[in-house]
Amino acid sequence: MALTFIKEPKEVTPAYNDSWYVVSSTEYANEGFYYRVSVGVNGVEKVWNIPPAPDGKLYFNARDYVINFIKREIDFNNKTDIQLITDKYIEVGLIFFEADDNLTAVNKTFYAFDGCLYNDEFDTYNVGTNWRTWQDNQIDTLFNADNRVTLNQDVWFHFTETLSISGTWTGIEVFYNNVSLGSPTYPSPYDGGFINALNIGTYLISDLGETPAIGGTVDININANIGGEDVVYKTISYTIQDICTKYPIKTLYYLRRDGQIVFKHFELVSNKSVEKINNTVRQSRSAIYNTWDREKFTTSTQTTKQIVLNSNWITESQSDALQELFDSPVVWLYENNKYIPVSITDKNYNVKTHRVDKAFNYTVTCEYDIRETRQRGI
């Protein structure tokens, strides 16, 4: 009696891509044979009894169960401290049995993070290089959609300390105008093995004792010990800017495929509209009635707001990056110092190039996810 694993997920894999196990057994031809699979996440276990496929193998995709445990509960009100996002990166434990030999079990483990790669990227995904690449990508592409950081703006950076570099993570150091301000506050207790979030916008500069101003430079050093030597592994840098516009600036924050939350400013005129739905019932009037009595009653009205946002001129690379905003399932509009959940309602996105258009901007239509209901009685 033996199980042979023909295919299984990489050690670290994006949770929203497939997590296939293909398993064969020497006992599959036995009458009444089936495979038993137990999956455990965060102390919660589920068991499946699965008959063999016509070729005798087990085909089991753990994805649809695993994604129920992925969370991205970032606290947008915490502007300055490192946050531990414990369930943005989870351990998945599996036990495989041959049903007629429950005493023999094969244990498997993989780690799933809040990600959903394009199919062609996932086809060539290799954990040997790509988990470190994931961390590098968080740093190198943070400002791909928009590199303008303004005063009192949030800039969210996600990182993990244990799997990101071939060495020892030694901390984050913040510089303002080339002067060290020290390190942000770590949570207690702290486990660097999870994915963390830190707002590296200008609120962090204020929290560390400096007054940020337009034109000020910010450098976030990611420090490590590699091969016994203390080095600056990566640096995130930006200059605080003033976006020149006569309109109120609207900013969209959105979840990228790699789990990062990034932003895009829209500084040209925006247009709001409201759509209303009337919920009605009809009742016959009595034999004696007044002229103002009615038959049709509006039991409630529901209103949904929409907003059309317009950017200034963007680059070709920004146009490519903004495709992630178009198909992102998690988007917020930052308005009146609040994050408001919205959905992109545009059905098409044209990736523009300067070979066709010498200059272009970006327009997006958002629907507010909160529907307002106004009740009235009959």
Tab-separated table of C-alpha atoms in Angstrom:
chain	number	residue	atom	x	y	z
A	1	MET	CA	0.000	0.000	0.000
A	2	ALA	CA	1.477	3.316	-1.075
A	3	LEU	CA	0.578	6.810	-2.163
A	4	THR	CA	2.575	8.507	-4.894
A	5	PHE	CA	2.370	12.288	-5.265
A	6	ILE	CA	2.525	13.237	-8.931
A	7	LYS	CA	1.734	16.945	-8.517
A	8	GLU	CA	1.446	19.240	-5.506
A	9	PRO	CA	1.518	23.002	-4.798
A	10	LYS	CA	4.740	24.895	-4.358
A	11	GLU	CA	5.848	25.404	-0.751
A	12	VAL	CA	4.606	29.016	-0.869
A	13	THR	CA	1.810	29.673	-3.310
A	14	PRO	CA	-0.718	32.439	-4.076
A	15	ALA	CA	-3.962	31.410	-2.390
A	16	TYR	CA	-6.288	32.356	-5.251
A	17	ASN	CA	-4.450	30.280	-7.841
A	18	ASP	CA	-4.915	26.511	-8.091
A	19	SER	CA	-3.425	24.263	-5.392
A	20	TRP	CA	-3.658	20.878	-7.104
A	21	TYR	CA	-2.660	17.563	-5.599
A	22	VAL	CA	-2.550	14.649	-8.018
A	23	VAL	CA	-2.049	11.370	-6.161
A	24	SER	CA	-2.001	7.727	-7.187
A	25	SER	CA	-2.464	4.600	-5.063
A	26	THR	CA	-1.542	0.987	-5.629
A	27	GLU	CA	-4.911	0.029	-4.078
A	28	TYR	CA	-7.280	2.075	-6.277
A	29	ALA	CA	-8.735	-1.034	-8.006
A	30	ASN	CA	-9.981	-2.529	-4.716
A	31	GLU	CA	-13.759	-2.641	-4.332
A	32	GLY	CA	-15.068	0.349	-2.376
A	33	PHE	CA	-11.705	2.116	-2.388
A	34	TYR	CA	-11.591	5.887	-1.913
A	35	TYR	CA	-9.087	8.544	-0.950
A	36	ARG	CA	-9.487	10.456	2.309
A	37	VAL	CA	-8.089	13.987	2.548
A	38	SER	CA	-7.989	16.063	5.727
A	39	VAL	CA	-7.160	19.785	5.464
A	40	GLY	CA	-6.409	21.895	8.524
A	41	VAL	CA	-6.018	25.680	8.718
A	42	ASN	CA	-5.845	27.691	11.954
A	43	GLY	CA	-7.033	24.685	13.959
A	44	VAL	CA	-10.091	24.115	11.732
A	45	GLU	CA	-10.173	20.741	9.959
A	46	LYS	CA	-12.319	19.438	7.117
A	47	VAL	CA	-12.315	15.887	5.719
A	48	TRP	CA	-13.228	14.679	2.220
A	49	ASN	CA	-13.831	11.080	1.089
A	50	ILE	CA	-13.162	11.070	-2.640
A	51	PRO	CA	-13.559	8.086	-5.002
A	52	PRO	CA	-10.746	7.626	-7.532
A	53	ALA	CA	-11.048	9.196	-10.984
A	54	PRO	CA	-11.456	6.812	-13.960
A	55	ASP	CA	-7.660	6.605	-14.206
A	56	GLY	CA	-7.443	5.634	-10.523
A	57	LYS	CA	-5.905	8.891	-9.349
A	58	LEU	CA	-6.973	11.534	-6.839
A	59	TYR	CA	-7.370	15.089	-8.165
A	60	PHE	CA	-7.772	17.480	-5.246
A	61	ASN	CA	-7.633	21.294	-5.426
A	62	ALA	CA	-7.203	22.807	-1.945
A	63	ARG	CA	-7.743	26.369	-3.180
A	64	ASP	CA	-11.507	26.696	-2.670
A	65	TYR	CA	-11.178	25.716	0.987
A	66	VAL	CA	-7.992	27.646	1.733
A	67	ILE	CA	-9.236	31.028	0.481
A	68	ASN	CA	-11.896	31.055	3.216
A	69	PHE	CA	-9.096	31.698	5.715
A	70	ILE	CA	-7.253	34.449	3.845
A	71	LYS	CA	-7.858	37.895	5.330
A	72	ARG	CA	-6.512	41.383	4.751
A	73	GLU	CA	-7.738	43.136	7.886
A	74	ILE	CA	-5.540	46.209	7.724
A	75	ASP	CA	-6.416	48.973	10.192
A	76	PHE	CA	-6.571	52.137	8.112
A	77	ASN	CA	-6.786	54.211	11.303
A	78	ASN	CA	-3.341	53.019	12.429
A	79	LYS	CA	-1.225	55.505	10.519
A	80	THR	CA	2.175	54.894	12.109
A	81	ASP	CA	2.713	51.422	13.634
A	82	ILE	CA	3.721	48.138	12.035
A	83	GLN	CA	0.610	45.952	11.823
A	84	LEU	CA	0.620	42.168	11.928
A	85	ILE	CA	-1.754	40.854	9.222
A	86	THR	CA	-1.784	37.305	10.530
A	87	ASP	CA	-4.116	35.652	8.011
A	88	LYS	CA	-2.723	37.259	4.880
A	89	TYR	CA	-0.200	34.387	4.953
A	90	ILE	CA	-1.312	31.013	6.357
A	91	GLU	CA	-0.025	27.491	6.894
A	92	VAL	CA	-2.074	24.682	5.317
A	93	GLY	CA	-1.679	21.160	6.686
A	94	LEU	CA	-3.010	18.135	4.790
A	95	ILE	CA	-3.219	14.429	5.601
A	96	PHE	CA	-3.794	11.878	2.823
A	97	PHE	CA	-5.119	8.369	3.511
A	98	GLU	CA	-5.931	5.307	1.506
A	99	ALA	CA	-9.394	4.534	2.873
A	100	ASP	CA	-8.675	0.852	3.518
A	101	ASP	CA	-5.482	1.674	5.418
A	102	ASN	CA	-6.239	4.504	7.829
A	103	LEU	CA	-3.182	3.630	9.886
A	104	THR	CA	-0.910	4.847	7.080
A	105	ALA	CA	-1.010	8.584	6.531
A	106	VAL	CA	1.045	10.994	4.435
A	107	ASN	CA	1.376	14.532	5.764
A	108	LYS	CA	1.852	17.527	3.497
A	109	THR	CA	2.215	21.255	4.193
A	110	PHE	CA	2.224	24.378	2.079
A	111	TYR	CA	1.870	28.111	2.748
A	112	ALA	CA	-0.680	30.332	1.021
A	113	PHE	CA	-0.513	34.111	0.775
A	114	ASP	CA	-3.038	36.706	-0.361
A	115	GLY	CA	-2.217	36.649	-4.061
A	116	CYS	CA	-3.666	35.790	-7.459
A	117	LEU	CA	-1.126	35.737	-10.263
A	118	TYR	CA	-1.943	35.939	-13.952
A	119	ASN	CA	-2.151	32.440	-15.423
A	120	ASP	CA	1.026	32.794	-17.479
A	121	GLU	CA	2.912	34.063	-14.415
A	122	PHE	CA	1.591	31.227	-12.283
A	123	ASP	CA	2.582	28.635	-14.897
A	124	THR	CA	6.243	29.585	-14.413
A	125	TYR	CA	5.978	30.367	-10.694
A	126	ASN	CA	8.937	28.926	-8.777
A	127	VAL	CA	9.062	29.307	-5.012
A	128	GLY	CA	12.830	28.994	-5.077
A	129	THR	CA	13.083	32.518	-6.441
A	130	ASN	CA	9.606	33.984	-6.372
A	131	TRP	CA	8.969	34.369	-2.638
A	132	ARG	CA	12.014	36.611	-2.434
A	133	THR	CA	10.852	38.159	-5.698
A	134	TRP	CA	7.476	38.795	-4.042
A	135	GLN	CA	9.181	40.903	-1.366
A	136	ASP	CA	11.385	42.711	-3.861
A	137	ASN	CA	8.340	43.415	-6.014
A	138	GLN	CA	6.541	45.029	-3.065
A	139	ILE	CA	9.412	47.501	-2.860
A	140	ASP	CA	10.388	48.018	-6.493
A	141	THR	CA	6.870	48.484	-7.910
A	142	LEU	CA	5.199	50.317	-5.024
A	143	PHE	CA	4.912	53.533	-7.062
A	144	ASN	CA	4.322	52.041	-10.523
A	145	ALA	CA	0.775	53.403	-10.842
A	146	ASP	CA	1.529	56.766	-9.206
A	147	ASN	CA	4.781	58.085	-7.713
A	148	ARG	CA	3.365	61.295	-6.242
A	149	VAL	CA	3.161	61.299	-2.447
A	150	THR	CA	1.435	64.298	-0.887
A	151	LEU	CA	1.246	65.625	2.665
A	152	ASN	CA	-1.003	63.582	4.974
A	153	GLN	CA	-1.283	60.757	2.458
A	154	ASP	CA	-1.173	57.038	3.267
A	155	VAL	CA	1.356	54.817	1.491
A	156	TRP	CA	0.936	51.164	2.500
A	157	PHE	CA	3.910	48.803	2.400
A	158	HIS	CA	3.607	45.046	3.029
A	159	PHE	CA	6.555	42.899	4.051
A	160	THR	CA	7.581	39.693	5.790
A	161	GLU	CA	10.829	39.292	7.686
A	162	THR	CA	11.613	35.597	7.471
A	163	LEU	CA	11.295	34.549	3.848
A	164	SER	CA	12.192	37.709	1.996
A	165	ILE	CA	16.001	37.676	1.974
A	166	SER	CA	18.827	35.138	2.166
A	167	GLY	CA	20.038	36.431	5.492
A	168	THR	CA	18.649	37.918	8.685
A	169	TRP	CA	16.229	40.814	8.637
A	170	THR	CA	17.510	43.463	11.075
A	171	GLY	CA	14.822	46.133	10.858
A	172	ILE	CA	13.470	49.254	9.175
A	173	GLU	CA	15.088	52.680	9.520
A	174	VAL	CA	13.379	55.906	8.446
A	175	PHE	CA	15.241	58.952	7.105
A	176	TYR	CA	13.825	62.429	6.472
A	177	ASN	CA	16.005	64.831	4.485
A	178	ASN	CA	18.887	62.349	4.984
A	179	VAL	CA	18.594	62.440	8.800
A	180	SER	CA	17.739	59.209	10.628
A	181	LEU	CA	14.486	59.295	12.618
A	182	GLY	CA	14.804	55.757	13.963
A	183	SER	CA	12.362	52.884	13.520
A	184	PRO	CA	8.567	52.548	13.565
A	185	THR	CA	6.766	50.904	16.474
A	186	TYR	CA	6.495	47.098	16.370
A	187	PRO	CA	3.440	45.314	17.779
A	188	SER	CA	3.748	43.208	20.914
A	189	PRO	CA	3.823	40.236	20.757
A	190	TYR	CA	5.488	40.231	17.345
A	191	ASP	CA	6.134	37.467	14.819
A	192	GLY	CA	7.996	38.524	11.702
A	193	GLY	CA	6.946	35.352	9.910
A	194	PHE	CA	3.572	36.817	9.071
A	195	ILE	CA	2.902	39.497	6.469
A	196	ASN	CA	3.052	42.957	8.020
A	197	ALA	CA	1.717	46.333	6.935
A	198	LEU	CA	3.253	49.757	7.560
A	199	ASN	CA	2.051	53.173	6.459
A	200	ILE	CA	5.245	54.809	5.183
A	201	GLY	CA	3.477	58.045	4.223
A	202	THR	CA	4.066	61.381	5.910
A	203	TYR	CA	2.150	60.476	9.091
A	204	LEU	CA	5.110	58.236	9.969
A	205	ILE	CA	7.497	61.208	9.699
A	206	SER	CA	5.339	63.207	12.098
A	207	ASP	CA	5.141	60.285	14.530
A	208	LEU	CA	8.942	60.046	14.585
A	209	GLY	CA	9.313	63.694	15.582
A	210	GLU	CA	9.745	65.686	12.359
A	211	THR	CA	7.375	68.029	10.537
A	212	PRO	CA	7.038	66.881	6.921
A	213	ALA	CA	6.902	69.572	4.256
A	214	ILE	CA	6.541	69.778	0.500
A	215	GLY	CA	9.920	69.057	-1.083
A	216	GLY	CA	11.083	66.916	1.832
A	217	THR	CA	12.714	63.588	0.969
A	218	VAL	CA	11.842	60.302	2.667
A	219	ASP	CA	13.960	57.137	2.586
A	220	ILE	CA	12.867	53.857	4.170
A	221	ASN	CA	15.833	51.504	4.553
A	222	ILE	CA	15.240	47.752	4.781
A	223	ASN	CA	18.253	46.496	6.736
A	224	ALA	CA	19.606	42.943	6.812
A	225	ASN	CA	22.593	40.865	7.801
A	226	ILE	CA	23.743	38.850	4.797
A	227	GLY	CA	26.787	36.636	5.067
A	228	GLY	CA	27.684	38.167	8.415
A	229	GLU	CA	27.660	41.715	7.052
A	230	ASP	CA	25.091	44.393	7.958
A	231	VAL	CA	23.747	45.911	4.738
A	232	VAL	CA	20.898	48.049	3.442
A	233	TYR	CA	18.993	45.429	1.462
A	234	LYS	CA	16.511	47.779	-0.198
A	235	THR	CA	15.467	51.438	0.046
A	236	ILE	CA	12.053	52.960	-0.656
A	237	SER	CA	12.354	56.653	-1.521
A	238	TYR	CA	9.976	59.475	-2.372
A	239	THR	CA	9.790	63.270	-2.370
A	240	ILE	CA	6.733	64.944	-0.823
A	241	GLN	CA	4.869	66.740	-3.590
A	242	ASP	CA	2.135	69.291	-4.085
A	243	ILE	CA	-0.173	68.246	-6.931
A	244	CYS	CA	-1.175	71.406	-8.781
A	245	THR	CA	-4.910	71.343	-9.531
A	246	LYS	CA	-7.939	73.559	-9.034
A	247	TYR	CA	-10.105	70.541	-8.167
A	248	PRO	CA	-10.270	68.414	-4.999
A	249	ILE	CA	-7.916	65.450	-5.381
A	250	LYS	CA	-9.553	62.020	-5.225
A	251	THR	CA	-7.423	58.963	-4.530
A	252	LEU	CA	-8.204	55.309	-5.146
A	253	TYR	CA	-6.481	52.598	-3.111
A	254	TYR	CA	-6.710	49.077	-4.490
A	255	LEU	CA	-5.497	45.525	-3.910
A	256	ARG	CA	-2.962	44.276	-6.427
A	257	ARG	CA	-2.556	40.673	-7.507
A	258	ASP	CA	0.506	40.292	-5.269
A	259	GLY	CA	-1.459	41.407	-2.167
A	260	GLN	CA	-0.045	44.931	-2.024
A	261	ILE	CA	-2.386	47.922	-1.539
A	262	VAL	CA	-1.348	50.765	-3.841
A	263	PHE	CA	-2.864	54.082	-4.893
A	264	LYS	CA	-3.693	56.348	-7.833
A	265	HIS	CA	-4.467	60.079	-7.621
A	266	PHE	CA	-7.183	61.651	-9.781
A	267	GLU	CA	-6.687	65.396	-9.860
A	268	LEU	CA	-9.002	66.587	-12.632
A	269	VAL	CA	-12.707	67.298	-12.297
A	270	SER	CA	-14.851	64.467	-10.890
A	271	ASN	CA	-18.565	64.028	-11.413
A	272	LYS	CA	-20.984	62.425	-8.961
A	273	SER	CA	-24.406	61.015	-9.717
A	274	VAL	CA	-27.087	59.251	-7.673
A	275	GLU	CA	-29.280	56.394	-8.875
A	276	LYS	CA	-32.569	55.797	-7.078
A	277	ILE	CA	-34.779	52.721	-6.813
A	278	ASN	CA	-38.357	53.065	-5.562
A	279	ASN	CA	-39.898	50.063	-3.788
A	280	THR	CA	-43.670	50.378	-3.980
A	281	VAL	CA	-46.945	48.636	-3.143
A	282	ARG	CA	-50.503	49.379	-4.243
A	283	GLN	CA	-53.632	49.385	-2.081
A	284	SER	CA	-57.135	50.204	-3.197
A	285	ARG	CA	-58.601	53.380	-1.781
A	286	SER	CA	-61.643	53.101	0.472
A	287	ALA	CA	-65.124	54.051	-0.698
A	288	ILE	CA	-64.743	57.395	1.007
A	289	TYR	CA	-61.443	59.087	0.300
A	290	ASN	CA	-59.721	62.424	0.019
A	291	THR	CA	-58.131	63.735	-3.137
A	292	TRP	CA	-54.727	63.514	-1.495
A	293	ASP	CA	-55.107	59.855	-0.578
A	294	ARG	CA	-53.012	57.562	-2.719
A	295	GLU	CA	-53.128	54.002	-4.083
A	296	LYS	CA	-49.415	53.587	-4.722
A	297	PHE	CA	-47.190	53.781	-1.668
A	298	THR	CA	-43.410	54.074	-1.743
A	299	THR	CA	-42.322	51.796	1.071
A	300	SER	CA	-38.662	52.720	0.719
A	301	THR	CA	-36.155	54.352	-1.583
A	302	GLN	CA	-32.644	53.067	-2.195
A	303	THR	CA	-29.953	55.333	-3.551
A	304	THR	CA	-26.532	54.394	-4.893
A	305	LYS	CA	-23.857	56.968	-5.643
A	306	GLN	CA	-21.458	56.858	-8.550
A	307	ILE	CA	-18.417	58.970	-9.258
A	308	VAL	CA	-16.431	59.443	-12.464
A	309	LEU	CA	-12.761	60.208	-11.801
A	310	ASN	CA	-10.303	61.733	-14.259
A	311	SER	CA	-6.518	61.695	-14.010
A	312	ASN	CA	-4.034	64.041	-15.600
A	313	TRP	CA	-1.626	62.774	-18.252
A	314	ILE	CA	-0.097	59.380	-17.465
A	315	THR	CA	2.819	57.410	-18.866
A	316	GLU	CA	2.659	54.220	-20.881
A	317	SER	CA	4.036	52.188	-17.955
A	318	GLN	CA	1.396	53.692	-15.656
A	319	SER	CA	-1.268	52.699	-18.171
A	320	ASP	CA	-0.010	49.104	-17.959
A	321	ALA	CA	0.030	49.196	-14.153
A	322	LEU	CA	-3.500	50.592	-13.939
A	323	GLN	CA	-4.947	47.448	-15.493
A	324	GLU	CA	-4.647	46.065	-11.951
A	325	LEU	CA	-6.984	48.810	-10.722
A	326	PHE	CA	-9.497	47.969	-13.438
A	327	ASP	CA	-9.795	44.289	-12.475
A	328	SER	CA	-9.151	44.585	-8.727
A	329	PRO	CA	-11.990	43.159	-6.574
A	330	VAL	CA	-11.031	45.384	-3.596
A	331	VAL	CA	-11.021	49.169	-4.117
A	332	TRP	CA	-11.454	52.133	-1.763
A	333	LEU	CA	-12.053	55.805	-2.554
A	334	TYR	CA	-10.239	58.091	-0.120
A	335	GLU	CA	-12.620	60.968	0.403
A	336	ASN	CA	-13.064	63.405	3.311
A	337	ASN	CA	-10.299	61.619	5.250
A	338	LYS	CA	-12.137	58.288	5.065
A	339	TYR	CA	-11.740	55.048	3.122
A	340	ILE	CA	-15.011	54.339	1.306
A	341	PRO	CA	-15.469	50.932	-0.382
A	342	VAL	CA	-16.286	51.209	-4.086
A	343	SER	CA	-16.444	48.964	-7.153
A	344	ILE	CA	-15.127	49.736	-10.630
A	345	THR	CA	-18.112	49.514	-12.989
A	346	ASP	CA	-16.297	50.075	-16.297
A	347	LYS	CA	-16.592	47.008	-18.529
A	348	ASN	CA	-13.551	47.651	-20.710
A	349	TYR	CA	-10.021	48.921	-20.222
A	350	ASN	CA	-7.863	50.041	-23.118
A	351	VAL	CA	-4.141	49.748	-22.452
A	352	LYS	CA	-2.825	52.750	-24.347
A	353	THR	CA	0.607	53.263	-25.877
A	354	HIS	CA	2.433	56.367	-27.062
A	355	ARG	CA	2.772	54.803	-30.502
A	356	VAL	CA	-0.947	55.391	-30.923
A	357	ASP	CA	-1.696	58.238	-28.497
A	358	LYS	CA	0.925	60.938	-27.932
A	359	ALA	CA	-0.719	61.855	-24.629
A	360	PHE	CA	-3.550	60.288	-22.675
A	361	ASN	CA	-5.253	60.357	-19.313
A	362	TYR	CA	-7.293	57.817	-17.385
A	363	THR	CA	-10.993	57.873	-16.559
A	364	VAL	CA	-12.663	55.418	-14.214
A	365	THR	CA	-16.254	55.033	-13.008
A	366	CYS	CA	-16.822	53.867	-9.436
A	367	GLU	CA	-19.995	52.814	-7.671
A	368	TYR	CA	-20.154	53.253	-3.917
A	369	ASP	CA	-20.614	49.839	-2.286
A	370	ILE	CA	-22.859	51.209	0.470
A	371	ARG	CA	-26.478	51.603	-0.619
A	372	GLU	CA	-28.542	54.115	1.339
A	373	THR	CA	-32.111	53.045	2.198
A	374	ARG	CA	-34.739	55.533	3.242
A	375	GLN	CA	-37.822	53.957	4.857
A	376	ARG	CA	-41.319	55.288	5.142
A	377	GLY	CA	-44.456	53.620	6.389
A	378	ILE	CA	-47.734	53.048	4.554
